[in-house]
Amino acid sequence: MGSQETIGADAIAGADAARPSFANPLPSMEEGAGPEVFGAGNQAPAIPPLPAAFRVSRTRFGIMAVCGTLGTGLGGWLLSLADTGADLVAPGFLTAVAAFIALPSIYMLFKPRTLFTLTEGGILLPRDILLPWREITGVGLVQLPGQTHIGLQLRDPETFYSKVSPGMAFLFRASTPMTNGAPVTLSASMTGTKPAVLATWIARLADQARAT
């Protein structure tokens, strides 16, 4: 089960201070639970000029590409030393796994995928699906195994689900138990920008839109 965190001023009182958990479902910004500031010196960086696209970090895939390539080379070298069929199993498996990691990582390294884009009108998801700022009523961090996601509470989740593909809608609904009720999550750990900072930007933009 994932855990969620608010990003308010009380959450940044100290570097090691524990942040309160989100309730289930996420509280709305109308209730004063939206993020305020988060970052170095208790001040989040300024919101970047819009549109701002967030892509998969090249650093992460660069490391995976190097490790996968080295593993493929090592497996190939071990295969060249094998004398019998039985000796081919382990190095063959190593080579296959390493190549499986290396090839897509190299592709993503040179052609990083855009995860989402912050625009004047809202969050633009893949396949030109727009999530309007006014529809976002709460923002928080969702801790999942190995990475942090941004959880979004929506005014009407079903309307959003109707705009996406049936497969994507199914995945969003199926992941709700793991995200403590967040109907939509954005992968943040892979962007190279701190998830808390991204969540703060999203909350501020949504709050500004809702105030106009």
PDB file of C-alpha atoms in Angstrom:
ATOM      1  CA  MET A   1       0.000   0.000   0.000  1.00  0.00           C
ATOM      2  CA  GLY A   2       1.483   3.367  -0.969  1.00  0.00           C
ATOM      3  CA  SER A   3       1.528   6.347   1.326  1.00  0.00           C
ATOM      4  CA  GLN A   4       0.755   9.958   0.500  1.00  0.00           C
ATOM      5  CA  GLU A   5       2.081  13.187   1.918  1.00  0.00           C
ATOM      6  CA  THR A   6       0.895  16.766   1.965  1.00  0.00           C
ATOM      7  CA  ILE A   7       3.394  19.443   1.032  1.00  0.00           C
ATOM      8  CA  GLY A   8       2.448  22.349   3.290  1.00  0.00           C
ATOM      9  CA  ALA A   9       4.463  24.827   5.312  1.00  0.00           C
ATOM     10  CA  ASP A  10       4.231  22.574   8.356  1.00  0.00           C
ATOM     11  CA  ALA A  11       5.767  19.784   6.271  1.00  0.00           C
ATOM     12  CA  ILE A  12       9.009  21.667   5.763  1.00  0.00           C
ATOM     13  CA  ALA A  13       9.666  22.963   9.282  1.00  0.00           C
ATOM     14  CA  GLY A  14      12.912  21.009   9.367  1.00  0.00           C
ATOM     15  CA  ALA A  15      14.948  18.945   6.955  1.00  0.00           C
ATOM     16  CA  ASP A  16      14.300  15.788   8.935  1.00  0.00           C
ATOM     17  CA  ALA A  17      10.768  16.593  10.077  1.00  0.00           C
ATOM     18  CA  ALA A  18       8.161  13.961   9.274  1.00  0.00           C
ATOM     19  CA  ARG A  19       5.456  15.112   6.895  1.00  0.00           C
ATOM     20  CA  PRO A  20       1.797  14.317   7.682  1.00  0.00           C
ATOM     21  CA  SER A  21       0.077  11.626   5.663  1.00  0.00           C
ATOM     22  CA  PHE A  22      -2.764  12.280   3.293  1.00  0.00           C
ATOM     23  CA  ALA A  23      -6.129  10.991   4.312  1.00  0.00           C
ATOM     24  CA  ASN A  24      -7.971   8.645   2.008  1.00  0.00           C
ATOM     25  CA  PRO A  25      -9.117  10.135  -0.321  1.00  0.00           C
ATOM     26  CA  LEU A  26      -6.811  13.073  -0.919  1.00  0.00           C
ATOM     27  CA  PRO A  27      -7.988  16.286   0.760  1.00  0.00           C
ATOM     28  CA  SER A  28      -8.889  19.113  -1.589  1.00  0.00           C
ATOM     29  CA  MET A  29      -7.163  22.458  -1.893  1.00  0.00           C
ATOM     30  CA  GLU A  30     -10.490  24.050  -0.952  1.00  0.00           C
ATOM     31  CA  GLU A  31      -9.899  22.602   2.508  1.00  0.00           C
ATOM     32  CA  GLY A  32      -6.496  24.245   2.714  1.00  0.00           C
ATOM     33  CA  ALA A  33      -4.588  21.022   2.167  1.00  0.00           C
ATOM     34  CA  GLY A  34      -2.870  21.932  -1.086  1.00  0.00           C
ATOM     35  CA  PRO A  35       0.896  22.371  -1.297  1.00  0.00           C
ATOM     36  CA  GLU A  36       2.344  25.768  -0.486  1.00  0.00           C
ATOM     37  CA  VAL A  37       6.135  25.800  -0.773  1.00  0.00           C
ATOM     38  CA  PHE A  38       8.792  23.149  -0.798  1.00  0.00           C
ATOM     39  CA  GLY A  39      12.467  23.345  -1.636  1.00  0.00           C
ATOM     40  CA  ALA A  40      15.832  24.740  -0.619  1.00  0.00           C
ATOM     41  CA  GLY A  41      15.460  27.357   2.073  1.00  0.00           C
ATOM     42  CA  ASN A  42      11.749  26.508   2.301  1.00  0.00           C
ATOM     43  CA  GLN A  43      11.213  28.208  -1.064  1.00  0.00           C
ATOM     44  CA  ALA A  44      10.241  26.245  -4.146  1.00  0.00           C
ATOM     45  CA  PRO A  45      11.913  27.286  -7.410  1.00  0.00           C
ATOM     46  CA  ALA A  46       9.902  29.579  -9.657  1.00  0.00           C
ATOM     47  CA  ILE A  47       7.451  27.896 -11.999  1.00  0.00           C
ATOM     48  CA  PRO A  48       9.210  27.451 -15.357  1.00  0.00           C
ATOM     49  CA  PRO A  49       7.863  29.207 -18.460  1.00  0.00           C
ATOM     50  CA  LEU A  50       4.903  27.357 -19.918  1.00  0.00           C
ATOM     51  CA  PRO A  51       4.619  25.059 -21.748  1.00  0.00           C
ATOM     52  CA  ALA A  52       7.158  23.034 -19.760  1.00  0.00           C
ATOM     53  CA  ALA A  53       7.691  19.441 -20.912  1.00  0.00           C
ATOM     54  CA  PHE A  54       8.996  16.840 -18.474  1.00  0.00           C
ATOM     55  CA  ARG A  55      10.776  13.913 -20.088  1.00  0.00           C
ATOM     56  CA  VAL A  56      12.378  10.767 -18.777  1.00  0.00           C
ATOM     57  CA  SER A  57      15.773  11.635 -17.303  1.00  0.00           C
ATOM     58  CA  ARG A  58      18.675  10.812 -19.624  1.00  0.00           C
ATOM     59  CA  THR A  59      20.887  10.121 -16.598  1.00  0.00           C
ATOM     60  CA  ARG A  60      18.790   7.177 -15.448  1.00  0.00           C
ATOM     61  CA  PHE A  61      18.670   5.576 -18.869  1.00  0.00           C
ATOM     62  CA  GLY A  62      22.344   6.362 -19.466  1.00  0.00           C
ATOM     63  CA  ILE A  63      23.262   4.322 -16.391  1.00  0.00           C
ATOM     64  CA  MET A  64      20.949   1.503 -17.461  1.00  0.00           C
ATOM     65  CA  ALA A  65      22.380   1.562 -20.993  1.00  0.00           C
ATOM     66  CA  VAL A  66      25.964   1.330 -19.715  1.00  0.00           C
ATOM     67  CA  CYS A  67      25.148  -1.486 -17.276  1.00  0.00           C
ATOM     68  CA  GLY A  68      23.156  -3.375 -19.900  1.00  0.00           C
ATOM     69  CA  THR A  69      25.898  -3.019 -22.500  1.00  0.00           C
ATOM     70  CA  LEU A  70      28.571  -4.191 -20.064  1.00  0.00           C
ATOM     71  CA  GLY A  71      26.385  -7.127 -19.052  1.00  0.00           C
ATOM     72  CA  THR A  72      25.825  -8.060 -22.688  1.00  0.00           C
ATOM     73  CA  GLY A  73      29.552  -7.935 -23.354  1.00  0.00           C
ATOM     74  CA  LEU A  74      30.323 -10.023 -20.278  1.00  0.00           C
ATOM     75  CA  GLY A  75      27.699 -12.596 -21.244  1.00  0.00           C
ATOM     76  CA  GLY A  76      29.077 -12.793 -24.775  1.00  0.00           C
ATOM     77  CA  TRP A  77      32.600 -13.284 -23.451  1.00  0.00           C
ATOM     78  CA  LEU A  78      31.441 -16.078 -21.133  1.00  0.00           C
ATOM     79  CA  LEU A  79      29.598 -17.700 -24.042  1.00  0.00           C
ATOM     80  CA  SER A  80      32.811 -17.735 -26.046  1.00  0.00           C
ATOM     81  CA  LEU A  81      34.519 -19.652 -23.221  1.00  0.00           C
ATOM     82  CA  ALA A  82      31.774 -22.268 -22.820  1.00  0.00           C
ATOM     83  CA  ASP A  83      32.785 -25.821 -23.770  1.00  0.00           C
ATOM     84  CA  THR A  84      29.481 -27.685 -23.408  1.00  0.00           C
ATOM     85  CA  GLY A  85      25.801 -26.992 -23.869  1.00  0.00           C
ATOM     86  CA  ALA A  86      25.254 -26.922 -20.112  1.00  0.00           C
ATOM     87  CA  ASP A  87      27.848 -24.179 -19.804  1.00  0.00           C
ATOM     88  CA  LEU A  88      25.837 -21.986 -22.166  1.00  0.00           C
ATOM     89  CA  VAL A  89      22.758 -21.634 -19.940  1.00  0.00           C
ATOM     90  CA  ALA A  90      23.964 -19.079 -17.372  1.00  0.00           C
ATOM     91  CA  PRO A  91      25.912 -16.788 -19.728  1.00  0.00           C
ATOM     92  CA  GLY A  92      23.132 -17.065 -22.309  1.00  0.00           C
ATOM     93  CA  PHE A  93      20.567 -15.949 -19.742  1.00  0.00           C
ATOM     94  CA  LEU A  94      22.837 -13.089 -18.630  1.00  0.00           C
ATOM     95  CA  THR A  95      23.295 -11.945 -22.218  1.00  0.00           C
ATOM     96  CA  ALA A  96      19.562 -12.014 -22.948  1.00  0.00           C
ATOM     97  CA  VAL A  97      18.622 -10.076 -19.792  1.00  0.00           C
ATOM     98  CA  ALA A  98      21.393  -7.515 -20.276  1.00  0.00           C
ATOM     99  CA  ALA A  99      20.429  -6.966 -23.912  1.00  0.00           C
ATOM    100  CA  PHE A 100      16.781  -6.588 -22.880  1.00  0.00           C
ATOM    101  CA  ILE A 101      17.870  -3.770 -20.553  1.00  0.00           C
ATOM    102  CA  ALA A 102      20.431  -2.187 -22.871  1.00  0.00           C
ATOM    103  CA  LEU A 103      18.471  -1.883 -26.124  1.00  0.00           C
ATOM    104  CA  PRO A 104      15.407   0.058 -24.891  1.00  0.00           C
ATOM    105  CA  SER A 105      17.624   2.131 -22.581  1.00  0.00           C
ATOM    106  CA  ILE A 106      19.810   3.195 -25.499  1.00  0.00           C
ATOM    107  CA  TYR A 107      16.682   4.073 -27.487  1.00  0.00           C
ATOM    108  CA  MET A 108      15.252   6.151 -24.619  1.00  0.00           C
ATOM    109  CA  LEU A 109      18.640   7.788 -24.092  1.00  0.00           C
ATOM    110  CA  PHE A 110      18.586   9.293 -27.573  1.00  0.00           C
ATOM    111  CA  LYS A 111      14.817   9.739 -27.815  1.00  0.00           C
ATOM    112  CA  PRO A 112      13.510  10.444 -24.299  1.00  0.00           C
ATOM    113  CA  ARG A 113       9.753  10.083 -23.885  1.00  0.00           C
ATOM    114  CA  THR A 114       7.698  13.044 -22.684  1.00  0.00           C
ATOM    115  CA  LEU A 115       5.791  12.015 -19.562  1.00  0.00           C
ATOM    116  CA  PHE A 116       3.645  15.136 -19.274  1.00  0.00           C
ATOM    117  CA  THR A 117       3.692  18.857 -20.087  1.00  0.00           C
ATOM    118  CA  LEU A 118       2.560  21.754 -17.911  1.00  0.00           C
ATOM    119  CA  THR A 119       0.635  24.195 -20.110  1.00  0.00           C
ATOM    120  CA  GLU A 120      -1.443  27.331 -19.583  1.00  0.00           C
ATOM    121  CA  GLY A 121      -4.603  25.245 -19.786  1.00  0.00           C
ATOM    122  CA  GLY A 122      -3.593  22.272 -17.662  1.00  0.00           C
ATOM    123  CA  ILE A 123      -1.455  19.140 -17.671  1.00  0.00           C
ATOM    124  CA  LEU A 124      -1.002  17.696 -21.149  1.00  0.00           C
ATOM    125  CA  LEU A 125      -0.632  13.920 -21.019  1.00  0.00           C
ATOM    126  CA  PRO A 126       0.483  11.591 -23.834  1.00  0.00           C
ATOM    127  CA  ARG A 127      -1.902  11.336 -26.811  1.00  0.00           C
ATOM    128  CA  ASP A 128      -2.874  15.010 -26.363  1.00  0.00           C
ATOM    129  CA  ILE A 129      -5.084  14.357 -23.341  1.00  0.00           C
ATOM    130  CA  LEU A 130      -5.504  17.593 -21.365  1.00  0.00           C
ATOM    131  CA  LEU A 131      -6.243  17.614 -17.637  1.00  0.00           C
ATOM    132  CA  PRO A 132      -7.512  21.175 -16.952  1.00  0.00           C
ATOM    133  CA  TRP A 133      -6.124  22.994 -13.927  1.00  0.00           C
ATOM    134  CA  ARG A 134      -9.614  23.768 -12.643  1.00  0.00           C
ATOM    135  CA  GLU A 135     -10.361  20.044 -12.387  1.00  0.00           C
ATOM    136  CA  ILE A 136      -7.475  19.454  -9.957  1.00  0.00           C
ATOM    137  CA  THR A 137      -8.669  19.847  -6.356  1.00  0.00           C
ATOM    138  CA  GLY A 138      -5.775  18.272  -4.456  1.00  0.00           C
ATOM    139  CA  VAL A 139      -2.119  17.373  -4.911  1.00  0.00           C
ATOM    140  CA  GLY A 140       0.166  15.088  -2.913  1.00  0.00           C
ATOM    141  CA  LEU A 141       3.111  12.719  -3.048  1.00  0.00           C
ATOM    142  CA  VAL A 142       2.471   9.001  -3.414  1.00  0.00           C
ATOM    143  CA  GLN A 143       5.266   6.684  -2.312  1.00  0.00           C
ATOM    144  CA  LEU A 144       5.316   3.537  -4.412  1.00  0.00           C
ATOM    145  CA  PRO A 145       8.027   0.849  -4.450  1.00  0.00           C
ATOM    146  CA  GLY A 146      11.164   2.338  -5.956  1.00  0.00           C
ATOM    147  CA  GLN A 147       9.750   5.721  -6.941  1.00  0.00           C
ATOM    148  CA  THR A 148       7.604   8.691  -6.014  1.00  0.00           C
ATOM    149  CA  HIS A 149       4.486   9.674  -7.927  1.00  0.00           C
ATOM    150  CA  ILE A 150       2.360  12.815  -7.772  1.00  0.00           C
ATOM    151  CA  GLY A 151      -1.193  12.004  -6.743  1.00  0.00           C
ATOM    152  CA  LEU A 152      -3.982  14.221  -8.081  1.00  0.00           C
ATOM    153  CA  GLN A 153      -7.466  14.545  -6.657  1.00  0.00           C
ATOM    154  CA  LEU A 154      -9.978  15.525  -9.354  1.00  0.00           C
ATOM    155  CA  ARG A 155     -13.342  17.240  -9.259  1.00  0.00           C
ATOM    156  CA  ASP A 156     -14.832  14.493 -11.455  1.00  0.00           C
ATOM    157  CA  PRO A 157     -12.514  11.488 -12.043  1.00  0.00           C
ATOM    158  CA  GLU A 158     -15.037   9.677 -14.239  1.00  0.00           C
ATOM    159  CA  THR A 159     -15.120  12.541 -16.741  1.00  0.00           C
ATOM    160  CA  PHE A 160     -11.342  12.325 -17.024  1.00  0.00           C
ATOM    161  CA  TYR A 161     -11.440   8.535 -17.397  1.00  0.00           C
ATOM    162  CA  SER A 162     -13.902   8.916 -20.277  1.00  0.00           C
ATOM    163  CA  LYS A 163     -11.321  10.973 -22.205  1.00  0.00           C
ATOM    164  CA  VAL A 164      -8.511   8.432 -22.002  1.00  0.00           C
ATOM    165  CA  SER A 165      -8.210   5.016 -23.598  1.00  0.00           C
ATOM    166  CA  PRO A 166     -10.016   2.126 -21.887  1.00  0.00           C
ATOM    167  CA  GLY A 167      -6.638   0.571 -21.074  1.00  0.00           C
ATOM    168  CA  MET A 168      -5.325   3.714 -19.394  1.00  0.00           C
ATOM    169  CA  ALA A 169      -8.588   4.196 -17.496  1.00  0.00           C
ATOM    170  CA  PHE A 170      -8.355   0.609 -16.264  1.00  0.00           C
ATOM    171  CA  LEU A 171      -4.784   1.141 -15.054  1.00  0.00           C
ATOM    172  CA  PHE A 172      -5.712   4.338 -13.208  1.00  0.00           C
ATOM    173  CA  ARG A 173      -8.667   2.646 -11.508  1.00  0.00           C
ATOM    174  CA  ALA A 174      -6.679  -0.494 -10.687  1.00  0.00           C
ATOM    175  CA  SER A 175      -3.880   1.512  -9.064  1.00  0.00           C
ATOM    176  CA  THR A 176      -6.222   3.438  -6.752  1.00  0.00           C
ATOM    177  CA  PRO A 177      -5.828   0.988  -3.820  1.00  0.00           C
ATOM    178  CA  MET A 178      -2.041   1.416  -4.002  1.00  0.00           C
ATOM    179  CA  THR A 179      -2.268   5.217  -4.121  1.00  0.00           C
ATOM    180  CA  ASN A 180      -4.655   5.602  -1.183  1.00  0.00           C
ATOM    181  CA  GLY A 181      -7.447   6.886  -3.366  1.00  0.00           C
ATOM    182  CA  ALA A 182      -5.644   9.177  -5.821  1.00  0.00           C
ATOM    183  CA  PRO A 183      -7.605   8.768  -9.083  1.00  0.00           C
ATOM    184  CA  VAL A 184      -4.663   9.963 -11.201  1.00  0.00           C
ATOM    185  CA  THR A 185      -0.918   9.755 -10.597  1.00  0.00           C
ATOM    186  CA  LEU A 186       2.004  11.209 -12.533  1.00  0.00           C
ATOM    187  CA  SER A 187       5.393   9.519 -12.605  1.00  0.00           C
ATOM    188  CA  ALA A 188       7.749  12.103 -11.110  1.00  0.00           C
ATOM    189  CA  SER A 189      10.896  10.270 -10.036  1.00  0.00           C
ATOM    190  CA  MET A 190      12.065   9.722 -13.618  1.00  0.00           C
ATOM    191  CA  THR A 191      11.977  13.383 -14.707  1.00  0.00           C
ATOM    192  CA  GLY A 192      15.129  14.643 -13.003  1.00  0.00           C
ATOM    193  CA  THR A 193      13.067  17.258 -11.115  1.00  0.00           C
ATOM    194  CA  LYS A 194      12.284  16.720  -7.435  1.00  0.00           C
ATOM    195  CA  PRO A 195       8.765  15.284  -7.098  1.00  0.00           C
ATOM    196  CA  ALA A 196       7.951  17.700  -4.263  1.00  0.00           C
ATOM    197  CA  VAL A 197       8.894  20.671  -6.427  1.00  0.00           C
ATOM    198  CA  LEU A 198       6.794  19.368  -9.323  1.00  0.00           C
ATOM    199  CA  ALA A 199       3.852  18.838  -6.981  1.00  0.00           C
ATOM    200  CA  THR A 200       4.206  22.389  -5.688  1.00  0.00           C
ATOM    201  CA  TRP A 201       4.204  23.834  -9.206  1.00  0.00           C
ATOM    202  CA  ILE A 202       1.115  21.816 -10.127  1.00  0.00           C
ATOM    203  CA  ALA A 203      -0.707  22.894  -6.968  1.00  0.00           C
ATOM    204  CA  ARG A 204       0.122  26.553  -7.511  1.00  0.00           C
ATOM    205  CA  LEU A 205      -1.020  26.507 -11.137  1.00  0.00           C
ATOM    206  CA  ALA A 206      -4.234  24.701 -10.207  1.00  0.00           C
ATOM    207  CA  ASP A 207      -4.850  27.093  -7.325  1.00  0.00           C
ATOM    208  CA  GLN A 208      -4.311  30.106  -9.592  1.00  0.00           C
ATOM    209  CA  ALA A 209      -6.754  28.729 -12.167  1.00  0.00           C
ATOM    210  CA  ARG A 210      -9.378  28.000  -9.543  1.00  0.00           C
ATOM    211  CA  ALA A 211      -9.046  31.510  -8.121  1.00  0.00           C
ATOM    212  CA  THR A 212      -9.810  33.218 -11.440  1.00  0.00           C
TER     213      THR A 212
END
